[in-house]
Amino acid sequence: MKTILITGGAGFIGSHVVRLFVTKYPDYKIVNLDALTYAGNLENLKDLADKSNYIFEKADILNAERLAEIFQKHQPSGVIHLAAESHVDRSISNPIAFVETNVLGTVNLLNAVRNLWGDDLEGKRFYHVSTDEVYGSLGEEGLFTESTPYDPRSPYSASKAASDHFVRAYFHTYHLPVVLSNCSNNYGPHHFPEKLIPLIINNIKKNKSLPVYGDGKYTRDWLWVKDHASAIDTIFHKGRSGETYNIGGNNEWKNIDLVKKLCDIMDELLERPAGSSRQLITFVKDRPGHDRRYAIDSSKLQQELGWEPSMKSEEGFRETAKWYLENEAWLDHVLSGEYQAYYEQQYK
Ligand code: NAD
Ligand code: DAU
């Protein structure tokens, strides 16, 4: 039985990747390694609890000894690395946590696989999941390609860029069989409500103001999270060693237009008068160093490996809104505790 270790599997994207691998590959053993920080939640995976090919290991990627123990125990031949501090606003108030988890944690993992695999690299793969934010910010025109020079501009993107560089350095220096992907903004079920889409949906539900940073004309390319998981599956199995693949939804929205679209969907779902949620929109202080626009050219992945996004945005946003309305217990749980203090501080 092939063993794949997935880090950050209790988080938003990781939980979709774990579910896809556990259900699609019953002959793989999937080990989910996660520290269960504020962003990690085993409720995201409760439907997998009875699966015989799924194992959870609570561990911090900063703890090299614990990593060595887990790698010895499970002997994975593949690693898909998603564990990270992922929220830009938090990186602005606490950059050190991002350096620790995203940079040091990634190097710890690289060392753990090197120690386990040694020179026996046949059939081995280390997959590093990264972000389009490493490429910096675009003007009105243009797309990020795999050869766009790195220009990270927030502590989060700087830490992800550093981790990407370490992964490539291990490929060149030690011939570690790595593959990387850089993806645009994801959305869908289980998204932690500190991020724009679930925060807006939750605030509309509660009739709270909808904070839009700056002039609201910042632009993101939104990808359905299950399409990201399917891209990861494709790249993990078919991607070429040492290569990087950009993943995007070809689905650009200015924040203000996206927020208005969510208002209209929620008015319909909640049977409120059309236009009522839009009145909650409030322009607030901008994010420091806010990147203006991200947009991805994913033609390499589409042409070389045959992947393409499946979800239409209108349908995806509606499904997401419905999911949050139908999963109140999940939302109440993640909104309790630490999140309240974070929200007060961020939006005071
Ligand atoms: P998330 O914040 O929802 O989840 C992160 C997970 O990592 C959590 O389960 C958390 O408990 C775990 N984790 C954090 N620190 C850890 C540590 N020290 N040791 C072990 N586990 C730890 O993040 P996400 O949005 O699912 O993002 C997953 C990955 O995808 C990240 O690497 C992120 O940079 C990348 N990414 C995210 C997006 C996006 O739109 N969310 C887009 C492109 C790339
Ligand atoms: O591009 C990929 C990245 O997308 C990932 O690497 C990150 O992990 C992920 O968090 C996301 O980063 P963003 O900063 O783009 O996502 P966020 O949801 O925080 O913000 C999306 C846009 O909405 C951004 O322009 C900031 C704006 N925004 C965000 C919040 C939380 C607001 O206007 N108001 C808000 O309250």
XYZ file of N, CA and C and ligand atoms in Angstrom, residues 7-15 33-41 44 59-62 81-87 100-102 105 128-132 156 160 181-187 190-192 194-195 222 228, ligand 1:
209
model
N 0.244 17.350 4.830
C 0.301 18.273 5.974
C -0.789 19.330 5.818
N -1.301 19.794 6.964
C -2.356 20.828 6.923
C -3.693 20.295 6.447
N -3.895 18.984 6.609
C -5.110 18.342 6.098
C -6.369 18.685 6.872
N -6.229 19.332 8.032
C -7.439 19.721 8.778
C -7.866 21.150 8.435
N -7.109 21.815 7.567
C -7.450 23.188 7.177
C -8.415 23.202 6.006
N -8.607 24.374 5.456
C -9.605 24.572 4.390
C -9.271 23.718 3.155
N -8.180 24.020 2.474
C -7.874 23.297 1.229
C -7.443 21.867 1.543
N -6.624 21.728 2.588
C -6.099 20.409 2.950
C -7.210 19.394 3.167
N -8.321 19.825 3.784
C -9.389 18.852 4.063
C -10.027 18.360 2.758
N -1.219 15.010 8.679
C -0.399 15.563 9.773
C -0.770 17.033 9.938
N -1.269 17.376 11.125
C -1.735 18.750 11.333
C -1.579 19.103 12.810
N -1.211 20.366 13.080
C -1.036 20.817 14.469
C -2.362 21.260 15.085
N -3.421 21.362 14.260
C -4.715 21.881 14.722
C -4.555 23.251 15.369
N -4.037 24.194 14.613
C -4.008 25.591 15.057
C -5.446 26.118 14.992
N -5.622 27.415 15.196
C -6.977 27.996 15.125
C -7.644 27.665 13.782
N -6.836 27.459 12.726
C -7.392 27.245 11.374
C -7.653 25.769 11.069
N -7.179 24.888 11.917
C -7.327 23.447 11.670
C -8.501 22.915 12.471
N -9.302 22.066 11.844
C -10.534 21.643 12.493
C -10.880 20.239 11.997
N -13.880 19.239 9.838
C -13.841 19.313 8.366
C -13.761 17.927 7.737
N 0.581 16.913 14.961
C 2.005 17.255 15.096
C 2.253 18.631 14.505
N 3.258 19.290 15.066
C 3.653 20.622 14.608
C 4.870 20.454 13.696
N 4.831 21.048 12.510
C 5.976 20.873 11.599
C 7.224 21.606 12.109
N 7.070 22.368 13.189
C 8.262 22.980 13.792
C 9.011 21.996 14.671
N 2.433 19.007 0.860
C 2.638 19.948 1.972
C 1.747 21.181 1.827
N 0.714 21.236 2.682
C -0.174 22.407 2.679
C -0.124 23.187 3.989
N 0.419 22.595 5.062
C 0.378 23.267 6.365
C 1.064 24.615 6.260
N 0.378 25.638 6.743
C 0.954 26.984 6.693
C 0.111 27.914 7.532
N 0.701 29.042 7.901
C -0.083 30.202 8.317
C -0.505 30.847 7.007
N -1.822 31.093 6.833
C -2.301 31.443 5.486
C -2.989 32.799 5.358
N -3.155 33.535 6.469
C -3.950 34.767 6.342
C -3.070 36.025 6.319
N 8.217 31.202 11.035
C 8.405 29.911 11.708
C 7.729 28.779 10.943
N 6.403 28.868 10.810
C 5.679 27.738 10.198
C 6.015 27.595 8.714
N 5.952 28.713 7.981
C 6.033 28.590 6.521
C 7.460 28.346 6.030
N 9.238 25.504 9.140
C 8.442 24.268 9.093
C 8.659 23.525 7.785
N 4.962 20.673 -2.955
C 4.816 21.894 -2.153
C 3.689 22.757 -2.731
N 2.695 23.049 -1.890
C 1.538 23.838 -2.340
C 1.774 25.304 -1.996
N 1.813 26.152 -3.025
C 2.094 27.564 -2.761
C 1.046 28.469 -3.412
N 1.347 29.744 -3.415
C 0.347 30.766 -3.743
C 0.801 31.668 -4.887
N -0.176 32.270 -5.577
C 0.169 33.240 -6.624
C 0.720 34.533 -6.035
N 3.253 37.397 4.663
C 2.771 36.072 4.245
C 3.420 35.648 2.931
N 6.012 32.542 2.033
C 5.721 31.483 1.050
C 6.793 31.476 -0.047
N 3.185 23.997 -6.919
C 2.135 24.722 -7.636
C 1.859 26.029 -6.913
N 1.469 27.035 -7.697
C 1.123 28.355 -7.164
C -0.305 28.668 -7.600
N -1.181 28.800 -6.616
C -2.614 28.885 -6.920
C -3.205 30.236 -6.527
N -4.298 30.577 -7.181
C -5.027 31.817 -6.883
C -5.967 31.598 -5.696
N -6.801 32.596 -5.389
C -7.707 32.544 -4.226
C -8.737 31.428 -4.357
N -8.822 30.605 -3.323
C -9.812 29.523 -3.293
C -11.070 29.978 -2.557
N -12.187 29.334 -2.877
C -13.412 29.542 -2.092
C -14.209 28.243 -2.096
N -16.053 25.054 4.222
C -14.992 24.913 5.225
C -13.943 26.014 5.162
N -14.247 27.124 4.498
C -13.297 28.239 4.431
C -13.381 29.017 5.737
N -12.276 29.271 6.384
C -12.292 29.922 7.699
C -12.785 31.366 7.552
N -12.285 34.241 8.497
C -11.442 35.449 8.529
C -11.180 35.922 7.091
N -11.425 35.035 6.105
C -11.163 35.346 4.699
C -12.419 35.976 4.086
N -10.797 33.890 -8.457
C -11.352 32.939 -7.492
C -11.515 31.552 -8.082
N -9.175 23.112 -7.045
C -7.778 23.133 -6.608
C -7.343 21.723 -6.189
P -5.677 27.132 6.395
O -5.160 28.270 7.207
O -7.155 26.960 6.237
O -5.116 25.750 6.965
C -3.790 25.588 7.366
C -3.675 24.252 8.082
O -2.300 24.092 8.473
C -4.511 24.178 9.369
O -5.163 22.925 9.438
C -3.478 24.311 10.466
O -3.844 23.646 11.670
C -2.248 23.691 9.820
N -1.006 24.209 10.410
C -0.676 25.513 10.607
N 0.529 25.602 11.208
C 0.966 24.316 11.377
C 2.145 23.756 11.930
N 3.114 24.533 12.461
N 2.284 22.410 11.931
C 1.310 21.622 11.397
N 0.160 22.108 10.891
C -0.011 23.435 10.875
O -4.959 27.271 4.989
P -5.529 27.000 3.517
O -6.225 28.225 3.057
O -6.203 25.697 3.493
O -4.152 26.931 2.707
C -3.446 25.688 2.595
C -2.184 25.915 1.783
O -2.527 26.405 0.486
C -1.238 26.960 2.387
O 0.080 26.517 2.173
C -1.520 28.225 1.587
O -0.371 29.048 1.530
C -1.851 27.635 0.227
N -2.769 28.431 -0.608
C -3.952 28.877 -0.098
C -4.831 29.573 -0.937
C -6.172 30.068 -0.438
O -6.867 30.762 -1.192
N -6.609 29.721 0.754
C -4.477 29.828 -2.269
C -3.226 29.381 -2.733
C -2.388 28.662 -1.892
